[in-house]
Amino acid sequence: MPPKKRARVVKKTWQEIARKAQDHRDASLNSQLNGADEALEDLERAKLSSSNAIKNTHNLPKLVSAEVLQITYTHPDHLSIMLSHGGIKAVDVMRAFTHMAAVAQKSVNCLTELLSSRAMVRAAELDKHYATTGRAVGPLHGIPLSVKSHIGIQGCQVAAGYVSWWNSREHLASEDALVVQILERAGAVVHARTTEPQSMMQLECVSNLFGTTVNPYNTDLSSGGSSGGEAALLAMRGSALGIGSDVGGSIRVPAAACGLYGLKPTAFRVPTTGWSSTPPGADPIPTVIGPMSISIFGIEDFMRVVLAAESWKVEPALLPLPWTDVKIEPTPERPLRIGVCPHDGGLILPHPPILRALEELDEKMGALPGVEIVPFHPYKFDEAWAIASSLYFTDGGAADRKVMDESGEPMLPLVSWMMNENPGVKDLTREELEYWLEERESYRLEYAKHWNQTGRWDEAAGKWVDTVDALICPVAPWIAPRHNTAKYWTYSAVWNLLDYPALAFPAGKADKNLDLETRSSFLGPRDKENAELYDPEVFHGMPVGLQIVGRRCEDEKIVAILKYLRSQGCLPAEPQIYKPEEGA
């Protein structure tokens, strides 16, 4: 008997793998859109064929039922109270949010997968528990939770934006990531996985797997990155709480671009076991997991729940620091001192709406009794980027190129810019790596001194006192990046280098009548290039975000300060991209 011939293995092209990934995503949406699906597709065709294309997705939720709108546009804080007191069932909440998530996907391309079946099973379990005991499972009982796709969900691909990893058994999650397990034990319900860019190293959200995620306020603009799918979904009210990650602005840039709160916590406070990224304990520039939400209280609830789990007993790299409540009660005798830093020290000025928002916030804070505003001078931003860019790819990007070569997928423009056009990105020898790690530590020491000098040395106490409690500054030099232009990271990346917690927050909206670029001279070619990206008409009505920064491990303090400023009327109300009554 002749030997059997081996079957020839036909390797799939990257386009075929991407199509398979998109088909998988689309199949997960099919049960959710019902009649709205056809209407949305009609609108998409109209957008493509019309010279007056609809650039803003405000009108898309009008296709959603009043019942769905009533639930998804209930403020997350109120929704949490209703769920925990039996005022609404978790299954009804999940049905509404999975539907809105599907609409968001059709609108802005923000999902890699909708987990409807899993979500509805878990929601039913929560309702059964409440009916039996009269109590909520935990502080996040029934809250819809979306997850950036490189954070593991059992049975799902963890691709980190790479085509070959989506098609790999090695990158199929065998269990939920530790942070997801903790949040679900507290009652949260995972219902959606969100888009992320190729390599995770872009400040916008585009991959060969799923294409480009756009901004809900203006589809000509980016939702930011790398947690751009999370930001777009939350802004469209397709989720109530999101998990993102940040190594150079990847939570804060999308949060600012989409009118949200987003926290980059101090490294090694939130567990990372079960993600596809830097292994726990490896920290040239620490990548962190953090929360994103329409509500500042969502940020605080996430951190309180996650740190209460004492994950340092499971993941030894973590700092054994529980969440502690911080009270902000400033008085003229013991003022709250806030540093304000409007720019990077003369490299690239932010766009006019950002500067106006910062000036208006400065004025409101300064009018509060017990609050002292301190001009904060930026410190060596160019040096910070030289160090950070040298430590992002210590192998010169070889590992990333290898992953792309496995499928043959092309390197996208912003990844090519990061890897090929940054002089700091090179394959470091051991001696070179040690040099840049020493430079990192030297910069951290210098910055601590720079911050301390906002106060005074108390000889009797033997310590610095009266330093600024926190710093408020831009997240980026733009509001929302135009596609393939997000090439200046330092406004956000400096805080990753320092490992300082930073919280992005909504600070207003751009106004074409107030925010004009009147400069005729510029700080240099990069500043001129950035200024030319701004157009008052294009950015009119876009959300404007800022960030509040604290010293290492002062995550609780910056959240408390922002809550205080919000309570004193210094911040705008949480923005809505759509008011339900408009579509009723």
CSV table of C-alpha atoms in Angstrom, one decimal, residues 80-390:
chain,number,residue,atom,x,y,z
A,80,SER,CA,-25.2,52.0,39.4
A,81,ILE,CA,-27.6,53.1,42.1
A,82,MET,CA,-30.6,51.7,40.2
A,83,LEU,CA,-28.9,48.4,39.6
A,84,SER,CA,-27.7,47.9,43.2
A,85,HIS,CA,-31.1,48.7,44.6
A,86,GLY,CA,-33.2,46.7,42.3
A,87,GLY,CA,-34.6,49.6,40.3
A,88,ILE,CA,-33.7,48.0,37.0
A,89,LYS,CA,-32.7,44.5,36.0
A,90,ALA,CA,-29.2,43.7,34.9
A,91,VAL,CA,-30.5,41.8,31.8
A,92,ASP,CA,-32.4,44.9,30.6
A,93,VAL,CA,-29.2,47.0,31.1
A,94,MET,CA,-27.1,44.5,29.2
A,95,ARG,CA,-29.6,44.2,26.4
A,96,ALA,CA,-29.6,47.9,25.9
A,97,PHE,CA,-25.8,48.3,26.1
A,98,THR,CA,-25.0,45.5,23.7
A,99,HIS,CA,-27.5,47.0,21.3
A,100,MET,CA,-25.9,50.4,21.6
A,101,ALA,CA,-22.4,48.9,21.3
A,102,ALA,CA,-23.5,47.3,18.0
A,103,VAL,CA,-24.7,50.7,16.8
A,104,ALA,CA,-21.4,52.3,17.9
A,105,GLN,CA,-19.5,49.7,15.9
A,106,LYS,CA,-21.5,50.5,12.7
A,107,SER,CA,-20.9,54.2,13.4
A,108,VAL,CA,-17.2,54.5,14.4
A,109,ASN,CA,-15.7,51.0,14.0
A,110,CYS,CA,-14.7,50.5,17.6
A,111,LEU,CA,-15.3,46.8,18.3
A,112,THR,CA,-13.4,43.6,17.7
A,113,GLU,CA,-16.1,41.4,19.2
A,114,LEU,CA,-19.5,41.7,21.0
A,115,LEU,CA,-19.9,39.2,23.8
A,116,SER,CA,-23.7,39.2,24.0
A,117,SER,CA,-24.2,35.6,25.1
A,118,ARG,CA,-21.6,35.8,27.9
A,119,ALA,CA,-23.0,39.1,29.1
A,120,MET,CA,-26.6,38.0,29.2
A,121,VAL,CA,-25.8,34.8,31.1
A,122,ARG,CA,-23.9,36.8,33.7
A,123,ALA,CA,-26.6,39.4,33.9
A,124,ALA,CA,-29.2,36.7,34.5
A,125,GLU,CA,-27.1,35.3,37.3
A,126,LEU,CA,-26.9,38.8,38.9
A,127,ASP,CA,-30.7,39.2,38.7
A,128,LYS,CA,-31.2,35.8,40.3
A,129,HIS,CA,-28.8,36.6,43.1
A,130,TYR,CA,-30.6,39.9,43.8
A,131,ALA,CA,-34.0,38.3,43.7
A,132,THR,CA,-32.8,35.6,46.2
A,133,THR,CA,-30.8,37.7,48.6
A,134,GLY,CA,-32.1,41.3,48.1
A,135,ARG,CA,-28.5,42.4,47.8
A,136,ALA,CA,-26.1,43.4,45.0
A,137,VAL,CA,-23.2,41.1,44.3
A,138,GLY,CA,-20.8,44.0,44.7
A,139,PRO,CA,-20.2,47.7,44.1
A,140,LEU,CA,-20.3,47.2,40.3
A,141,HIS,CA,-23.4,45.1,40.2
A,142,GLY,CA,-24.7,44.9,36.6
A,143,ILE,CA,-22.4,47.7,35.2
A,144,PRO,CA,-21.5,47.1,31.6
A,145,LEU,CA,-17.7,46.7,31.2
A,146,SER,CA,-15.8,46.9,27.9
A,147,VAL,CA,-12.2,45.7,27.5
A,148,LYS,CA,-9.4,46.7,25.2
A,149,SER,CA,-8.7,43.6,23.2
A,150,HIS,CA,-5.1,42.8,24.3
A,151,ILE,CA,-6.5,42.2,27.8
A,152,GLY,CA,-7.4,38.5,28.0
A,153,ILE,CA,-11.0,37.2,27.8
A,154,GLN,CA,-11.3,33.4,28.0
A,155,GLY,CA,-11.7,31.8,24.6
A,156,CYS,CA,-10.9,35.0,22.7
A,157,GLN,CA,-7.8,36.0,20.6
A,158,VAL,CA,-5.4,38.4,22.3
A,159,ALA,CA,-3.8,39.9,19.2
A,160,ALA,CA,-2.4,43.3,20.3
A,161,GLY,CA,-3.3,44.7,16.8
A,162,TYR,CA,-1.2,42.1,14.9
A,163,VAL,CA,-2.7,39.9,12.2
A,164,SER,CA,-0.6,36.9,12.9
A,165,TRP,CA,-1.5,36.8,16.6
A,166,TRP,CA,-5.2,36.9,15.8
A,167,ASN,CA,-4.6,33.6,13.9
A,168,SER,CA,-2.5,32.0,16.6
A,169,ARG,CA,-3.4,29.4,19.2
A,170,GLU,CA,-0.7,30.7,21.4
A,171,HIS,CA,-2.6,34.0,21.7
A,172,LEU,CA,-6.0,32.4,22.6
A,173,ALA,CA,-6.7,33.4,26.2
A,174,SER,CA,-7.2,30.3,28.4
A,175,GLU,CA,-8.8,32.5,31.1
A,176,ASP,CA,-9.8,36.1,31.9
A,177,ALA,CA,-7.1,38.5,32.8
A,178,LEU,CA,-6.8,39.0,36.5
A,179,VAL,CA,-8.2,42.6,36.4
A,180,VAL,CA,-11.3,41.3,34.6
A,181,GLN,CA,-11.8,38.5,37.1
A,182,ILE,CA,-11.6,41.1,39.9
A,183,LEU,CA,-14.1,43.5,38.3
A,184,GLU,CA,-16.6,40.7,37.5
A,185,ARG,CA,-16.5,39.4,41.1
A,186,ALA,CA,-17.6,42.9,42.0
A,187,GLY,CA,-20.6,42.6,39.7
A,188,ALA,CA,-19.3,44.2,36.4
A,189,VAL,CA,-20.5,42.4,33.2
A,190,VAL,CA,-18.1,42.2,30.3
A,191,HIS,CA,-20.0,42.7,27.0
A,192,ALA,CA,-17.6,44.1,24.4
A,193,ARG,CA,-13.9,44.0,23.3
A,194,THR,CA,-12.6,47.1,21.6
A,195,THR,CA,-10.1,48.0,18.9
A,196,GLU,CA,-6.5,48.7,19.3
A,197,PRO,CA,-3.7,49.7,16.7
A,198,GLN,CA,-1.0,47.6,15.2
A,199,SER,CA,1.9,47.2,17.7
A,200,MET,CA,-0.1,49.1,20.4
A,201,MET,CA,2.3,52.0,19.8
A,202,GLN,CA,0.2,54.6,18.1
A,203,LEU,CA,-1.7,57.5,19.5
A,204,GLU,CA,-4.5,56.7,17.2
A,205,CYS,CA,-6.4,53.4,16.5
A,206,VAL,CA,-5.7,51.7,13.2
A,207,SER,CA,-4.7,48.2,12.3
A,208,ASN,CA,-4.7,45.9,9.3
A,209,LEU,CA,-7.1,43.6,11.2
A,210,PHE,CA,-10.0,46.0,11.8
A,211,GLY,CA,-9.2,49.2,10.0
A,212,THR,CA,-9.5,52.7,11.5
A,213,THR,CA,-11.6,53.7,14.5
A,214,VAL,CA,-12.9,57.2,14.1
A,215,ASN,CA,-14.0,59.9,16.5
A,216,PRO,CA,-17.8,60.1,17.3
A,217,TYR,CA,-17.7,63.9,17.3
A,218,ASN,CA,-16.2,64.1,13.8
A,219,THR,CA,-15.4,61.0,11.7
A,220,ASP,CA,-12.7,62.9,9.9
A,221,LEU,CA,-10.7,62.8,13.1
A,222,SER,CA,-9.2,60.0,15.2
A,223,SER,CA,-10.5,58.7,18.5
A,224,GLY,CA,-7.0,58.7,19.7
A,225,GLY,CA,-4.9,55.6,20.6
A,226,SER,CA,-4.0,53.1,21.5
A,227,SER,CA,-7.2,52.7,23.6
A,228,GLY,CA,-9.2,54.5,20.9
A,229,GLY,CA,-11.8,51.7,20.6
A,230,GLU,CA,-12.6,52.1,24.3
A,231,ALA,CA,-12.9,55.8,24.1
A,232,ALA,CA,-15.2,55.8,21.0
A,233,LEU,CA,-17.5,53.1,22.5
A,234,LEU,CA,-17.8,54.9,25.8
A,235,ALA,CA,-18.5,58.2,24.1
A,236,MET,CA,-21.3,56.6,22.0
A,237,ARG,CA,-22.7,55.2,25.3
A,238,GLY,CA,-22.1,51.6,24.2
A,239,SER,CA,-20.4,50.9,27.6
A,240,ALA,CA,-20.4,52.4,31.1
A,241,LEU,CA,-16.9,51.5,32.2
A,242,GLY,CA,-13.8,50.6,30.1
A,243,ILE,CA,-10.4,49.1,30.6
A,244,GLY,CA,-7.6,50.6,28.6
A,245,SER,CA,-3.8,50.6,28.8
A,246,ASP,CA,-1.1,53.3,28.7
A,247,VAL,CA,2.6,53.5,28.0
A,248,GLY,CA,2.8,56.9,26.4
A,249,GLY,CA,-0.6,58.5,26.5
A,250,SER,CA,-2.8,55.5,25.3
A,251,ILE,CA,-5.5,56.1,27.8
A,252,ARG,CA,-5.4,59.8,28.2
A,253,VAL,CA,-5.1,60.9,24.5
A,254,PRO,CA,-8.3,58.9,23.6
A,255,ALA,CA,-10.1,60.1,26.7
A,256,ALA,CA,-9.3,63.7,25.9
A,257,ALA,CA,-10.3,63.3,22.2
A,258,CYS,CA,-13.7,61.8,23.1
A,259,GLY,CA,-14.7,63.9,26.2
A,260,LEU,CA,-14.0,61.2,28.9
A,261,TYR,CA,-12.1,60.6,32.1
A,262,GLY,CA,-9.1,58.3,31.8
A,263,LEU,CA,-6.6,57.4,34.4
A,264,LYS,CA,-3.0,56.3,33.9
A,265,PRO,CA,-2.3,55.0,37.3
A,266,THR,CA,1.1,54.6,39.0
A,267,ALA,CA,2.8,51.5,37.6
A,268,PHE,CA,2.4,48.2,39.4
A,269,ARG,CA,-0.8,49.1,41.2
A,270,VAL,CA,-3.3,47.5,38.7
A,271,PRO,CA,-2.6,43.8,37.9
A,272,THR,CA,-1.6,43.0,34.3
A,273,THR,CA,-1.5,39.2,34.5
A,274,GLY,CA,-3.3,37.8,31.4
A,275,TRP,CA,-2.7,40.6,28.9
A,276,SER,CA,-0.6,40.5,25.7
A,277,SER,CA,2.0,43.2,26.5
A,278,THR,CA,5.0,43.7,28.7
A,279,PRO,CA,5.5,40.9,31.2
A,280,PRO,CA,4.8,41.8,34.9
A,281,GLY,CA,8.0,43.3,36.4
A,282,ALA,CA,9.6,44.3,33.1
A,283,ASP,CA,9.6,48.1,33.2
A,284,PRO,CA,12.0,50.2,31.0
A,285,ILE,CA,8.8,52.3,30.5
A,286,PRO,CA,6.0,50.6,32.4
A,287,THR,CA,2.8,49.9,30.5
A,288,VAL,CA,-0.2,50.2,32.8
A,289,ILE,CA,-3.8,49.1,32.8
A,290,GLY,CA,-6.3,51.8,33.9
A,291,PRO,CA,-10.0,52.8,33.8
A,292,MET,CA,-11.9,55.0,31.3
A,293,SER,CA,-15.4,56.4,32.0
A,294,ILE,CA,-17.8,59.2,31.4
A,295,SER,CA,-17.8,59.7,35.1
A,296,ILE,CA,-15.0,60.5,37.6
A,297,PHE,CA,-16.7,58.2,40.0
A,298,GLY,CA,-16.4,55.4,37.6
A,299,ILE,CA,-12.6,55.9,37.7
A,300,GLU,CA,-12.6,55.9,41.5
A,301,ASP,CA,-14.9,52.8,41.8
A,302,PHE,CA,-12.6,50.9,39.4
A,303,MET,CA,-9.5,51.6,41.4
A,304,ARG,CA,-11.1,51.0,44.7
A,305,VAL,CA,-12.5,47.6,43.6
A,306,VAL,CA,-9.3,46.5,41.9
A,307,LEU,CA,-6.9,47.5,44.8
A,308,ALA,CA,-9.3,46.0,47.4
A,309,ALA,CA,-8.5,42.6,45.9
A,310,GLU,CA,-4.9,42.7,47.1
A,311,SER,CA,-3.6,41.4,43.9
A,312,TRP,CA,0.0,41.8,45.0
A,313,LYS,CA,-0.5,38.4,46.8
A,314,VAL,CA,-1.1,36.9,43.3
A,315,GLU,CA,1.1,39.1,41.1
A,316,PRO,CA,4.3,39.8,43.2
A,317,ALA,CA,5.5,42.7,41.0
A,318,LEU,CA,2.6,44.8,42.3
A,319,LEU,CA,2.9,47.4,45.0
A,320,PRO,CA,1.1,46.4,48.2
A,321,LEU,CA,-0.9,49.6,48.4
A,322,PRO,CA,-4.7,49.6,49.0
A,323,TRP,CA,-6.8,52.5,47.8
A,324,THR,CA,-7.2,55.1,50.5
A,325,ASP,CA,-9.7,57.9,50.6
A,326,VAL,CA,-8.3,61.4,50.4
A,327,LYS,CA,-10.2,64.4,51.6
A,328,ILE,CA,-9.7,67.8,50.0
A,329,GLU,CA,-10.7,70.6,52.4
A,330,PRO,CA,-8.5,73.6,51.5
A,331,THR,CA,-8.5,76.7,53.7
A,332,PRO,CA,-6.6,80.0,53.3
A,333,GLU,CA,-4.3,78.7,56.1
A,334,ARG,CA,-3.7,75.4,54.4
A,335,PRO,CA,-4.3,76.0,50.7
A,336,LEU,CA,-4.6,73.5,47.9
A,337,ARG,CA,-1.7,74.4,45.6
A,338,ILE,CA,-2.2,73.6,42.0
A,339,GLY,CA,0.5,74.0,39.4
A,340,VAL,CA,-0.5,75.1,35.9
A,341,CYS,CA,1.7,74.3,32.9
A,342,PRO,CA,0.3,75.4,29.6
A,343,HIS,CA,3.0,74.1,27.2
A,344,ASP,CA,6.2,72.1,26.9
A,345,GLY,CA,8.7,74.8,27.3
A,346,GLY,CA,9.0,76.1,23.8
A,347,LEU,CA,8.9,73.1,21.5
A,348,ILE,CA,5.3,72.8,20.3
A,349,LEU,CA,2.4,75.0,21.5
A,350,PRO,CA,-1.0,73.3,22.0
A,351,HIS,CA,-3.9,74.3,19.7
A,352,PRO,CA,-5.9,77.4,20.7
A,353,PRO,CA,-8.9,75.6,22.3
A,354,ILE,CA,-6.6,73.8,24.7
A,355,LEU,CA,-4.9,77.0,25.8
A,356,ARG,CA,-8.3,78.7,26.3
A,357,ALA,CA,-9.7,75.8,28.3
A,358,LEU,CA,-6.6,75.9,30.6
A,359,GLU,CA,-6.9,79.7,31.0
A,360,GLU,CA,-10.6,79.4,31.9
A,361,LEU,CA,-9.9,76.6,34.4
A,362,ASP,CA,-7.0,78.6,35.9
A,363,GLU,CA,-9.4,81.5,36.5
A,364,LYS,CA,-12.1,79.4,38.1
A,365,MET,CA,-9.7,77.6,40.4
A,366,GLY,CA,-8.0,80.9,41.3
A,367,ALA,CA,-11.3,82.3,42.5
A,368,LEU,CA,-11.9,79.5,45.0
A,369,PRO,CA,-11.0,80.3,48.6
A,370,GLY,CA,-8.2,78.2,49.8
A,371,VAL,CA,-6.9,77.4,46.3
A,372,GLU,CA,-3.5,78.8,45.2
A,373,ILE,CA,-2.5,78.7,41.5
A,374,VAL,CA,1.3,78.2,40.9
A,375,PRO,CA,2.9,78.7,37.5
A,376,PHE,CA,4.7,75.4,36.8
A,377,HIS,CA,7.6,75.6,34.4
A,378,PRO,CA,8.1,72.6,32.1
A,379,TYR,CA,11.3,70.7,32.5
A,380,LYS,CA,13.4,69.3,29.7
A,381,PHE,CA,10.7,67.8,27.5
A,382,ASP,CA,13.2,67.1,24.7
A,383,GLU,CA,15.4,65.2,27.1
A,384,ALA,CA,12.4,63.2,28.3
A,385,TRP,CA,11.5,62.1,24.8
A,386,ALA,CA,15.1,61.1,24.0
A,387,ILE,CA,15.1,58.8,27.0
A,388,ALA,CA,11.6,57.4,26.5
A,389,SER,CA,12.0,56.8,22.8
A,390,SER,CA,15.2,54.9,23.5
